[in-house]
CSV table of C-alpha atoms and ligand atoms in Angstrom, one decimal:
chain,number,residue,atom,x,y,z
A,1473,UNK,CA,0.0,0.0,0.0
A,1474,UNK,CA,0.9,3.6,-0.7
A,1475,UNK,CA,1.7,5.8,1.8
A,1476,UNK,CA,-0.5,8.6,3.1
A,1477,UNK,CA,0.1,12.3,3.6
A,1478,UNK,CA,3.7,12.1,5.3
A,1479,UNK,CA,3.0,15.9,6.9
A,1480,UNK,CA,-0.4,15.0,8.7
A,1481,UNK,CA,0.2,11.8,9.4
A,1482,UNK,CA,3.6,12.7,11.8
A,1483,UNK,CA,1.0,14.2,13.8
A,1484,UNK,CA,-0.6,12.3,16.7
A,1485,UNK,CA,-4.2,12.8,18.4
A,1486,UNK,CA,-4.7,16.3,19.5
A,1487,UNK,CA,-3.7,17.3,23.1
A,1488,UNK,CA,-7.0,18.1,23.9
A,1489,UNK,CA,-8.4,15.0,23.0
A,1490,UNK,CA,-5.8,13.0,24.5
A,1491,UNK,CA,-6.0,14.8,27.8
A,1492,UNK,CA,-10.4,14.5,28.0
A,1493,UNK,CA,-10.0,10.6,27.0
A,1494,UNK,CA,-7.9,10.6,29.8
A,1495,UNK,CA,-10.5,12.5,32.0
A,1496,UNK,CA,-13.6,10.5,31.5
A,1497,UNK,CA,-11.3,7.4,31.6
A,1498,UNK,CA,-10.8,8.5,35.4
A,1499,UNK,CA,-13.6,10.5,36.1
A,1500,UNK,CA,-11.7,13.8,36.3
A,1501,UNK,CA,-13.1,17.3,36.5
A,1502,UNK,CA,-11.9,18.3,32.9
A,1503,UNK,CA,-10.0,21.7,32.9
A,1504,UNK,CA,-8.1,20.6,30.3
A,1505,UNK,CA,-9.9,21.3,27.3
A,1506,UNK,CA,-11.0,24.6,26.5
A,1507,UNK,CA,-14.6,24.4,26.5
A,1508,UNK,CA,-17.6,26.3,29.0
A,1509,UNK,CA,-19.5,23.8,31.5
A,1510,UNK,CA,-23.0,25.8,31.0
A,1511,UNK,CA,-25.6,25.8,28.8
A,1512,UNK,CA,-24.9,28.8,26.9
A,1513,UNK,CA,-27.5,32.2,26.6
A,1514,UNK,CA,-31.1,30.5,26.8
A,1515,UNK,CA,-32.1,33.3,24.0
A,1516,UNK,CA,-29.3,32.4,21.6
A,1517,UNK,CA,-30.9,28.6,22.2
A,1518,UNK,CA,-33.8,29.2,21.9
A,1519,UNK,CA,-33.6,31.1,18.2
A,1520,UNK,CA,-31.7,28.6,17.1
A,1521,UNK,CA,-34.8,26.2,18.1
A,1522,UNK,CA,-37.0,28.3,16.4
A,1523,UNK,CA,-35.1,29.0,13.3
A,1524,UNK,CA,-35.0,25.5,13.2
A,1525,UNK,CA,-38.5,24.6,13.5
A,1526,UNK,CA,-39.3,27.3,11.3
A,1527,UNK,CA,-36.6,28.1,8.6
A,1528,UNK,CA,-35.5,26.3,5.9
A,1529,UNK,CA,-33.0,23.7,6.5
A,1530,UNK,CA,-31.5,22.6,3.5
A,1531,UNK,CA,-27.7,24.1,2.1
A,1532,UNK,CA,-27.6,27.9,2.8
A,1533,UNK,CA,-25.3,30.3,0.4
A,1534,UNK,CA,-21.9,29.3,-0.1
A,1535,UNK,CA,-20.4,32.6,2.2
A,1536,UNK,CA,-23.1,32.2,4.9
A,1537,UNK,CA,-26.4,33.6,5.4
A,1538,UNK,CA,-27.5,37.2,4.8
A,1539,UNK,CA,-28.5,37.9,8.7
A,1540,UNK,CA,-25.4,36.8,10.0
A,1541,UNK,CA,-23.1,38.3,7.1
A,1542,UNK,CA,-25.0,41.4,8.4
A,1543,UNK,CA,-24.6,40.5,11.9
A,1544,UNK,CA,-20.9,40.0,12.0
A,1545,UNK,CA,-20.4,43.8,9.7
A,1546,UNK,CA,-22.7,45.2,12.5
A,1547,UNK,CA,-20.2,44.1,15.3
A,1548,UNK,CA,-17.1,45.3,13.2
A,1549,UNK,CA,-18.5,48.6,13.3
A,1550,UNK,CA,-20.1,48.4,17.0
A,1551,UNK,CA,-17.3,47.3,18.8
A,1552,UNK,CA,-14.3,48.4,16.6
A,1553,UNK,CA,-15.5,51.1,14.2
A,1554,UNK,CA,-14.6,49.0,11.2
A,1555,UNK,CA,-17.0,49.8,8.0
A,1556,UNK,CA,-16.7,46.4,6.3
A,1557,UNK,CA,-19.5,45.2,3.3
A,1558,UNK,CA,-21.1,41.9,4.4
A,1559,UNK,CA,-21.7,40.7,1.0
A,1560,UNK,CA,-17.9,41.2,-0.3
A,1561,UNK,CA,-16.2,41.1,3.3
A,1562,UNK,CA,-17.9,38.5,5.3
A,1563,UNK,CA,-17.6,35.0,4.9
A,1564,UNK,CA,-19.0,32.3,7.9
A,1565,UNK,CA,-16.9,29.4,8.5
A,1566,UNK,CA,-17.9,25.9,10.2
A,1567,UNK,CA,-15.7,27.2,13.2
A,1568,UNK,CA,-12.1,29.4,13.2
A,1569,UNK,CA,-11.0,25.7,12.7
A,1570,UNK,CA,-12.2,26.1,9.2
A,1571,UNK,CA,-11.9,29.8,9.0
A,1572,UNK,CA,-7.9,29.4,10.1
A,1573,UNK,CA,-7.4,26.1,7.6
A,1574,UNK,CA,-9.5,27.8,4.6
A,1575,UNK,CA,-7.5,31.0,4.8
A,1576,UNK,CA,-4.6,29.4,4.5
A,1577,UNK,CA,-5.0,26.9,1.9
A,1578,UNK,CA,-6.4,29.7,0.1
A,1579,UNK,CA,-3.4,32.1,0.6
A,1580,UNK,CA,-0.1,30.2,0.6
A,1581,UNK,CA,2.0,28.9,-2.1
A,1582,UNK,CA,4.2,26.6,-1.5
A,1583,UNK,CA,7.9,28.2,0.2
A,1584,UNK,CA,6.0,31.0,1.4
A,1585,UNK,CA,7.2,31.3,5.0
A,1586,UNK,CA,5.0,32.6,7.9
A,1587,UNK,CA,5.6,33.9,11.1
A,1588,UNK,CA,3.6,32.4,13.8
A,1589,UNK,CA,4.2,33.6,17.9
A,1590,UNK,CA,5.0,30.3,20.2
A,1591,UNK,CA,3.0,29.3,22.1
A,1592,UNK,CA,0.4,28.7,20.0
A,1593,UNK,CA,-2.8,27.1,18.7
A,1594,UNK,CA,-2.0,23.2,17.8
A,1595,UNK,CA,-3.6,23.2,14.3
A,1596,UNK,CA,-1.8,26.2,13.0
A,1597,UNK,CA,1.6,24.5,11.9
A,1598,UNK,CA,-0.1,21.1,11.0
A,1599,UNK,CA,-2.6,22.9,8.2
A,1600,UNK,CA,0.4,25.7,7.0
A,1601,UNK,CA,2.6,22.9,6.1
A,1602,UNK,CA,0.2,20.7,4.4
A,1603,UNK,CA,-0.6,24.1,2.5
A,1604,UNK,CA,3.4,24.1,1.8
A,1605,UNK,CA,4.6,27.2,3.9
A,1606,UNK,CA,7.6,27.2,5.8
A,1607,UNK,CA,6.8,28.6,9.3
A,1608,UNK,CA,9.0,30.9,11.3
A,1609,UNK,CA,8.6,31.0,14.5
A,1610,UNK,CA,8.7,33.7,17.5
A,1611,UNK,CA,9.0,32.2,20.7
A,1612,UNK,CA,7.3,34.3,23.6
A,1613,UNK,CA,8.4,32.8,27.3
A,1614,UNK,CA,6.7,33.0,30.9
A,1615,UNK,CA,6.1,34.8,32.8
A,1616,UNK,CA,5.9,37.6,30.9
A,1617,UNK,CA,5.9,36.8,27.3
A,1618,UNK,CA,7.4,39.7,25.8
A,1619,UNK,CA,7.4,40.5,22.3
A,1620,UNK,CA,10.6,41.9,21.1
A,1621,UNK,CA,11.9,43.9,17.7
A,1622,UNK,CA,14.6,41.3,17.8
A,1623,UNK,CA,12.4,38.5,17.7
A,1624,UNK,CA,10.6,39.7,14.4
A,1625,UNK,CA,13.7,40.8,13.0
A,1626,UNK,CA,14.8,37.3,12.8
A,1627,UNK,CA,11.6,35.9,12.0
A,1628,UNK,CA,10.5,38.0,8.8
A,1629,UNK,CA,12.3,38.3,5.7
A,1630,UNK,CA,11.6,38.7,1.8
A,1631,UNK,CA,9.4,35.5,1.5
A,1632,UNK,CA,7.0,36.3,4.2
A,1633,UNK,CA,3.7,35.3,3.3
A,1634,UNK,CA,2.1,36.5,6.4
A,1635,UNK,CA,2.0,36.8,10.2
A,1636,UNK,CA,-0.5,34.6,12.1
A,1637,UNK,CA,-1.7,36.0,15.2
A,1638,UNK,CA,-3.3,34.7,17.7
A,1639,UNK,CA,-5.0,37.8,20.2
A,1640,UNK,CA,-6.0,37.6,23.1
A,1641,UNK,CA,-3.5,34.6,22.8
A,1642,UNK,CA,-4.0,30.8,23.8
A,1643,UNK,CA,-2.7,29.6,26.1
A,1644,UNK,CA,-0.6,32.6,27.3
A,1645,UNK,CA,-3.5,34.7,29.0
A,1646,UNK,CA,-2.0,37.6,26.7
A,1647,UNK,CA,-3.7,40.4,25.3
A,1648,UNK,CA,-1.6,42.4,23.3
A,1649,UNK,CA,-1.1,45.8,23.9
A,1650,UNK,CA,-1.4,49.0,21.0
A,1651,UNK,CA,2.4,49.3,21.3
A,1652,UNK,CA,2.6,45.9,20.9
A,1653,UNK,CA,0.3,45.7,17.9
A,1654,UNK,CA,1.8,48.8,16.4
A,1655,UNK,CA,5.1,47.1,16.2
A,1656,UNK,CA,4.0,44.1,14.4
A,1657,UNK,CA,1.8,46.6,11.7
A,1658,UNK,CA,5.3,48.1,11.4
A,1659,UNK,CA,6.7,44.6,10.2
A,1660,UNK,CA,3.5,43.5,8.0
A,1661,UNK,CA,3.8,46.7,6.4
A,1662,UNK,CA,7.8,47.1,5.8
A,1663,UNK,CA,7.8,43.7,4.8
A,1664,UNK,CA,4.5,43.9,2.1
A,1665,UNK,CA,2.6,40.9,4.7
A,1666,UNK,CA,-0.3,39.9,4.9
A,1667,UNK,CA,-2.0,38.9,8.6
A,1668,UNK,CA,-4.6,36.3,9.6
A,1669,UNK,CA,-5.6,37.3,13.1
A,1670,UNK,CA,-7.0,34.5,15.2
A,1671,UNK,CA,-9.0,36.8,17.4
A,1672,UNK,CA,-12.0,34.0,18.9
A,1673,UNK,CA,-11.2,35.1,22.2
A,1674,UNK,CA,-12.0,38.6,21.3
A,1675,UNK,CA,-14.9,39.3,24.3
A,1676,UNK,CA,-12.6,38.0,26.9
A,1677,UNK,CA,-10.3,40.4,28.0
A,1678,UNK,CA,-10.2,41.5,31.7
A,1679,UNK,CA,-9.4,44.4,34.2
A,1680,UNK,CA,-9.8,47.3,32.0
A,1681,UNK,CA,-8.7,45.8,28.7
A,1682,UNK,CA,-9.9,45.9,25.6
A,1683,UNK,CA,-8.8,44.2,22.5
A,1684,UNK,CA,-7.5,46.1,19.4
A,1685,UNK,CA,-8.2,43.9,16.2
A,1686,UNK,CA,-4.8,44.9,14.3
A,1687,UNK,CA,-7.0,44.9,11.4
A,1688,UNK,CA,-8.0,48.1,13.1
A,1689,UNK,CA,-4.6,49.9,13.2
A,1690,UNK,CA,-3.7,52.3,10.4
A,1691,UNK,CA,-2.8,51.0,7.0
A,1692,UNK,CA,-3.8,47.3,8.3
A,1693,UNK,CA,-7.0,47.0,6.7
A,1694,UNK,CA,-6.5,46.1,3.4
A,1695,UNK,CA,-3.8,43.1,4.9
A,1696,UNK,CA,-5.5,41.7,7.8
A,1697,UNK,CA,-7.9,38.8,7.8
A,1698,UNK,CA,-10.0,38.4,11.0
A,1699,UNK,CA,-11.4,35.3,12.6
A,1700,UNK,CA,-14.5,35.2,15.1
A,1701,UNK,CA,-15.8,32.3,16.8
A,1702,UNK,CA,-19.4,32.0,18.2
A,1703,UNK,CA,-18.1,29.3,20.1
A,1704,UNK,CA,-16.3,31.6,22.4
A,1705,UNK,CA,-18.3,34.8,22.2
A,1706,UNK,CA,-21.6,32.6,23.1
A,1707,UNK,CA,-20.1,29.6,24.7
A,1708,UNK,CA,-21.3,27.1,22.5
A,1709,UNK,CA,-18.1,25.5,21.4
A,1710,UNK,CA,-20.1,22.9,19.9
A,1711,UNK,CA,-21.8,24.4,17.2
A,1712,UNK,CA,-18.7,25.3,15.3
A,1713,UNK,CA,-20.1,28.5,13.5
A,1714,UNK,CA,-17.1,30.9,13.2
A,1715,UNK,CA,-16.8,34.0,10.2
A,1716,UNK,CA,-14.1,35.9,8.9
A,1717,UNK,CA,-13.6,39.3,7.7
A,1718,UNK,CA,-11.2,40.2,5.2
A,1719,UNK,CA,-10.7,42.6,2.0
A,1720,UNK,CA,-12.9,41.3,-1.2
A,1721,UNK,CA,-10.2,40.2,-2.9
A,1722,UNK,CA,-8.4,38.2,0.0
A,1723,UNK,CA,-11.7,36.9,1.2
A,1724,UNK,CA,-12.2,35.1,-2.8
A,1725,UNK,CA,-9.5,32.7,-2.6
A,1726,UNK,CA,-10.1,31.8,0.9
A,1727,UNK,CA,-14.7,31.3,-0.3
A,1728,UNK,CA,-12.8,28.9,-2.9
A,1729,UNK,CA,-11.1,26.9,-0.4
A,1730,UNK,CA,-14.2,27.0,1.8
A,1731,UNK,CA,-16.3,25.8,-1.0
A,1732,UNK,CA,-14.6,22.8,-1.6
A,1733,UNK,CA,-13.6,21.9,1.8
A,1734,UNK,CA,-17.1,22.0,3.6
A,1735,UNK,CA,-19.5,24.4,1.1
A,1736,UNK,CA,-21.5,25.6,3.9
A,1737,UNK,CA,-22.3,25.8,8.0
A,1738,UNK,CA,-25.6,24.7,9.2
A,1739,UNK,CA,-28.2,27.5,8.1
A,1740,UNK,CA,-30.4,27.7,11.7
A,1741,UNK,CA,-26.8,28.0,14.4
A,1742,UNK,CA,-26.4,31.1,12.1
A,1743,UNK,CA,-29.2,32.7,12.3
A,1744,UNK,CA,-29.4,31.8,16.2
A,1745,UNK,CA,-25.4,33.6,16.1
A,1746,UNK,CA,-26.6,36.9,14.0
A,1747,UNK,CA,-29.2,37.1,16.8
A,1748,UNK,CA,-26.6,36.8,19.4
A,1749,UNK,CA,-24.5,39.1,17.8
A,1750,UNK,CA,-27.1,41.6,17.9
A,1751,UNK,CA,-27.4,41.7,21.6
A,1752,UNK,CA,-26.6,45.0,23.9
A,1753,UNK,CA,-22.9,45.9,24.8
A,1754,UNK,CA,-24.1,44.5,28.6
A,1755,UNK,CA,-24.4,40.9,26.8
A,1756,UNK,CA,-20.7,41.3,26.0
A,1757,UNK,CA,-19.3,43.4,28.7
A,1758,UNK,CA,-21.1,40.6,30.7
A,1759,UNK,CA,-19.0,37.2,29.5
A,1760,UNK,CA,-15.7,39.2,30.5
A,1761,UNK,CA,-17.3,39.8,33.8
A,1762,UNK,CA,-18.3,36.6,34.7
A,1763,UNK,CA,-14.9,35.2,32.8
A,1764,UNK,CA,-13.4,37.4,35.3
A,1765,UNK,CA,-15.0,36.2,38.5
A,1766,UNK,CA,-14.4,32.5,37.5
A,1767,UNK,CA,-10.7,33.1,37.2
A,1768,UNK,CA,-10.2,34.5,40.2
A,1769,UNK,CA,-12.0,31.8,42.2
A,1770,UNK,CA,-9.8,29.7,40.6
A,1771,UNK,CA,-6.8,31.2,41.0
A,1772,UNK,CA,-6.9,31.7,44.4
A,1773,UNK,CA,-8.0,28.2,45.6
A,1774,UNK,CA,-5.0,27.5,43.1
A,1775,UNK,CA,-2.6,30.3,44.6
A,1776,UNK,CA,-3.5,28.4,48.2
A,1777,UNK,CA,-2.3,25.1,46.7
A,1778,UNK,CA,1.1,26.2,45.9
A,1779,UNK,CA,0.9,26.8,42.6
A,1780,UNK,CA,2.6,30.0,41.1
A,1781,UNK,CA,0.2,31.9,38.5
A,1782,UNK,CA,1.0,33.6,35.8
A,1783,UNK,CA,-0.9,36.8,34.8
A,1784,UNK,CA,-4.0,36.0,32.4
A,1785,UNK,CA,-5.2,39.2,31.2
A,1786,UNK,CA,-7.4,37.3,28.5
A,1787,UNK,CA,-9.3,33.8,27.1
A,1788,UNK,CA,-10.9,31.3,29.9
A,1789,UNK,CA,-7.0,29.4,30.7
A,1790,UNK,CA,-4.8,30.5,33.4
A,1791,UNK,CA,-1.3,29.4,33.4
A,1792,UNK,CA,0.2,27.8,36.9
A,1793,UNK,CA,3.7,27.1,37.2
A,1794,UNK,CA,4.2,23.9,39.5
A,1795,UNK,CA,7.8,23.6,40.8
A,1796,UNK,CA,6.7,24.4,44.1
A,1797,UNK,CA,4.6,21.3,44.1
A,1798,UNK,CA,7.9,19.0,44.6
A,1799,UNK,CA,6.9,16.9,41.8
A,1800,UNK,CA,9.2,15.4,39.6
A,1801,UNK,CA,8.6,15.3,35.9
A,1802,UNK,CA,7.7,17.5,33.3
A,1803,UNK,CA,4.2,19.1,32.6
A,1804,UNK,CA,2.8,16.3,30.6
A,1805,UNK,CA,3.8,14.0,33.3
A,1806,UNK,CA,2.5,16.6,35.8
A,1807,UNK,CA,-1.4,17.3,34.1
A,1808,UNK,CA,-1.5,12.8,33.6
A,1809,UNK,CA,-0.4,12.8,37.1
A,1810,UNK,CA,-3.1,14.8,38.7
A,1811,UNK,CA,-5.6,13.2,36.2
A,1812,UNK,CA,-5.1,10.1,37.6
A,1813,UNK,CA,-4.0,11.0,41.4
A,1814,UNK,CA,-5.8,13.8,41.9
A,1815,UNK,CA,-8.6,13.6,39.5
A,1816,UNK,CA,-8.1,17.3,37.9
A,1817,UNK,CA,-7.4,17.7,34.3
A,1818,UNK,CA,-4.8,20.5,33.2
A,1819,UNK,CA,-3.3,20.7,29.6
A,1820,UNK,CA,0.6,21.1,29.4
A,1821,UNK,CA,1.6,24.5,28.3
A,1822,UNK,CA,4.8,22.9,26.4
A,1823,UNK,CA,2.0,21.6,23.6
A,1824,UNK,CA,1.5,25.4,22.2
A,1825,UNK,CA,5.4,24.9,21.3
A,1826,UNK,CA,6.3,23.7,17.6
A,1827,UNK,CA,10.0,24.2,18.6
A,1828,UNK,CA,13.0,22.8,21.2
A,1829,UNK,CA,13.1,23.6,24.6
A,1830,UNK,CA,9.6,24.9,25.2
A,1831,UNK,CA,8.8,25.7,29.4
A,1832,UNK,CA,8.0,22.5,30.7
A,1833,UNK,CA,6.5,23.4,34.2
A,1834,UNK,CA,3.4,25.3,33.5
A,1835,UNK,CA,-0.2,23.6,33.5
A,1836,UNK,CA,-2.9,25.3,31.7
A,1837,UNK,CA,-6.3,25.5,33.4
A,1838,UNK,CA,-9.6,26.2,32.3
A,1839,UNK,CA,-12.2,28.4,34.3
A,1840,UNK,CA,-15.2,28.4,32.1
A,1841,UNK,CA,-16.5,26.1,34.4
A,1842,UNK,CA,-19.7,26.3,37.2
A,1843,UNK,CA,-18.1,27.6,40.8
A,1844,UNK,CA,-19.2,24.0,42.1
A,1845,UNK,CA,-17.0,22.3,39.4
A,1846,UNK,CA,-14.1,25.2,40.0
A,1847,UNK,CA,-14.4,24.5,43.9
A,1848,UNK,CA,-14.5,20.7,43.7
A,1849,UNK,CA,-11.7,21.0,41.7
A,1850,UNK,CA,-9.1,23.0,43.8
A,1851,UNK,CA,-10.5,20.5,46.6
A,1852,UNK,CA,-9.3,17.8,45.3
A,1853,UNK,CA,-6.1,19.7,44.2
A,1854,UNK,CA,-5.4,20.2,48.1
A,1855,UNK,CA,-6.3,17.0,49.5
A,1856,UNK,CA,-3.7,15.2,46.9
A,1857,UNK,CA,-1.3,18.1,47.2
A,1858,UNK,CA,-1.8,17.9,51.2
A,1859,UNK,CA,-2.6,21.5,51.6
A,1860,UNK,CA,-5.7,21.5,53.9
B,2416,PMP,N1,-8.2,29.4,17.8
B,2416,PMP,C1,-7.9,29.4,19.1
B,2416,PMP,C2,-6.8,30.2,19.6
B,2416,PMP,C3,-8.6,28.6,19.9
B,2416,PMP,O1,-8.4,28.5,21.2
B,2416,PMP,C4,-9.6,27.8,19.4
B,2416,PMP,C5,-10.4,26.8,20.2
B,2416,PMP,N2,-11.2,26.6,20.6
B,2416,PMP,C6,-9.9,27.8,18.0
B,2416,PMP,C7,-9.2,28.7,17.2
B,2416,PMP,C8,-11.0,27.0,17.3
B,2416,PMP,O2,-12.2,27.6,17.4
B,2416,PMP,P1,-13.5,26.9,16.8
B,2416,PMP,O3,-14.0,26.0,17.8
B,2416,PMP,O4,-14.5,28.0,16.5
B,2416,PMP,O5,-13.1,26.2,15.6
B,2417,LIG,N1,-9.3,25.7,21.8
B,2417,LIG,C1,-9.5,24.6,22.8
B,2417,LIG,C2,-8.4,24.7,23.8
B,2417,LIG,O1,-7.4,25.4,23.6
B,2417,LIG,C3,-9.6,23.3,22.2
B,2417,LIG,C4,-10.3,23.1,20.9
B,2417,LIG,C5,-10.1,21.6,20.4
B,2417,LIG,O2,-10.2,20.7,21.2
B,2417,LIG,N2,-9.9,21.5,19.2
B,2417,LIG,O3,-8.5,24.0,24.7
């Protein structure tokens, strides 16, 4: 027999699959994978029930449907002043999972080379070298995961394709700054780039901060492509409806790739999302809130352990560094450790690395989770760590 794709198949199961396999193996309270414990907004549900029920179900245009094209060029201009045309400049996607892979099959040539910011998402490098793109990575380290001129300057060059950026960034908590942002639309430009911005986590940023799409900076519109997710903004990581924005003519190749990879993204979740798009501010202002509060319950029943945490300033993961903890191993031994032992699932921080040496002694936790499922997990945190 002949053999199959040598790029994808080098790759083993996801991290996040691996790691929730592993929690309902042991009956662990899964903080592992990034996903909200609730049921989501009952009104969002509930138009999606009606739509449904009332709508037609059969294949909806290629791009999306109309309401939520309009939807998703309503929030551009609502929450980031953007003017964008939701019949040229919208597109929906069956998730950013598709949005992320369809842009880039749709972009790349093969050689192109594009700089990606460690640690980052796990199906980033796997889909931009199937596309043929040579990445080039810029490593960001705890705790404070700086971004440096000198890190770009060794990362772009003449065959830049584009940057891929993930803000606010998974699993580093990060949510980068205007200086921050300005310095990389100083690179896209100099070096003639294009950027696909990852921004799902765009509603969750905390303590007074509010993301900056870079598709928003000066001179960045006409480069950027920007992915949403309703999976985050609405918790309902399930339904896999995600869109991007991008200029017409960037936004063609990537409806072509689309097209032929899944055509189209179930017509009712869509209109359900372009009614939850539509909600007031407070709908939105509220998810960072209550994102907020869920952290820091975490945190400090984690603080209390032992654990040392790093800043999170956006998404639903915190970052805890576990030396103090006396174990001995890395952090994939570490998060199967307390799977099994403890019965708390973590994902290990060093799977956002593509390249050597990545921190080994940082769990990732998520706190999209009910207080009882937070609490019962730091419990049983304590009692295995001996804390109480
Ligand atoms: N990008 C990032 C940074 C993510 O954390 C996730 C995960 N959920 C995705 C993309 C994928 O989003 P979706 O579920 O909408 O495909
Ligand atoms: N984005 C989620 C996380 O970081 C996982 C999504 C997935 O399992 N594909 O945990």
């Amino acid at each position: 027999m002949k053999a199959a794709n040598s790029i994808l198949s080098s790759y083993g199961t996801s991290v996040f699959e691996v790691m929730s396999r592993l929690a309902i193996e042991h009956k662990s309270i899964n903080l592992g994978q990034g996903f909200p414990d609730d049921r989501g907004p009952s009104d969002v549900l509930q138009a999606a029930a009606d739509a449904l029920l009332t709508q037609p179900n059969q294949y909806p245009p290629m791009l999306g449907v109309p309401e939520l094209r309009q939807a998703v060029a309503r929030h551009a201009k609502r929450f980031y002043g953007m003017d964008v045309d939701w019949q040229s400049e919208v597109m929906v996607t069956s998730g950013a999972t598709e949005a992320l892979a369809s842009a880039l099959f749709g972009l790349i040539e093969p050689g192109d080379e594009v700089v990606l910011i460690e640690p980052l998402y796990d199906s980033y490098i796997p889909i931009l070298r199937r596309a043929g793109a040579v990445p080039r990575l810029v490593r960001l380290t705890p705790p404070d995961w700086t971004l440096t001129a000198a890190a770009l300057d060794a990362a772009f060059g003449p065959k830049t394709k584009l940057l891929l950026l993930n803000n606010p960034q998974n699993p580093a908590a990060k949510v980068f700054s205007r200086a921050e942002l300005e310095l990389l639309a100083d690179y896209v430009k100099r070096f003639d780039t294009l950027a696909l911005c990852d921004e799902v986590y765009e509603h969750i940023a905390f303590d007074g901060r509010t993301h900056i799409p870079l598709m928003a900076l000066p001179g960045m519109r006409e480069r950027c492509l920007k992915i949403g997710s309703a999976g985050k903004t609405f918790s309902l990581t399930g339904w896999k409806v995600g869109y991007i924005t991008a200029p017409a003519a960037l936004l063609a190749p990537v409806s072509r790739c689309h097209q032929f990879l899944v055509f189209a993204t179930p017509p009712n979740l869509q209109r359900a999302v372009a009614f939850g798009l539509d909600q007031d501010n407070s709908y939105f202002t509220g998810l960072a809130q209550d994102m907020r509060r869920r952290r820091d319950r975490l945190a400090q029943g984690l603080a209390r352990i032992g654990f040392d945490l790093l800043d999170c300033a956006g998404t639903y993961f915190i970052n805890a560094g576990f030396e103090r903890l006396g174990f001995n191993g890395d952090d994939m031994a570490f998060c199967q450790h307390i799977t099994v032992e403890a019965g708390v699932t973590a994902i290990p921080v060093s799977a956002f690395y593509a390249g050597p040496d990545a921190p080994a002694t940082i769990a990732r936790f998520c706190f999209a989770k009910q207080d009882h499922v937070l609490d019962g997990a730091v419990e049983r945190l304590e009692k295995h760590f001996g804390r109480r």
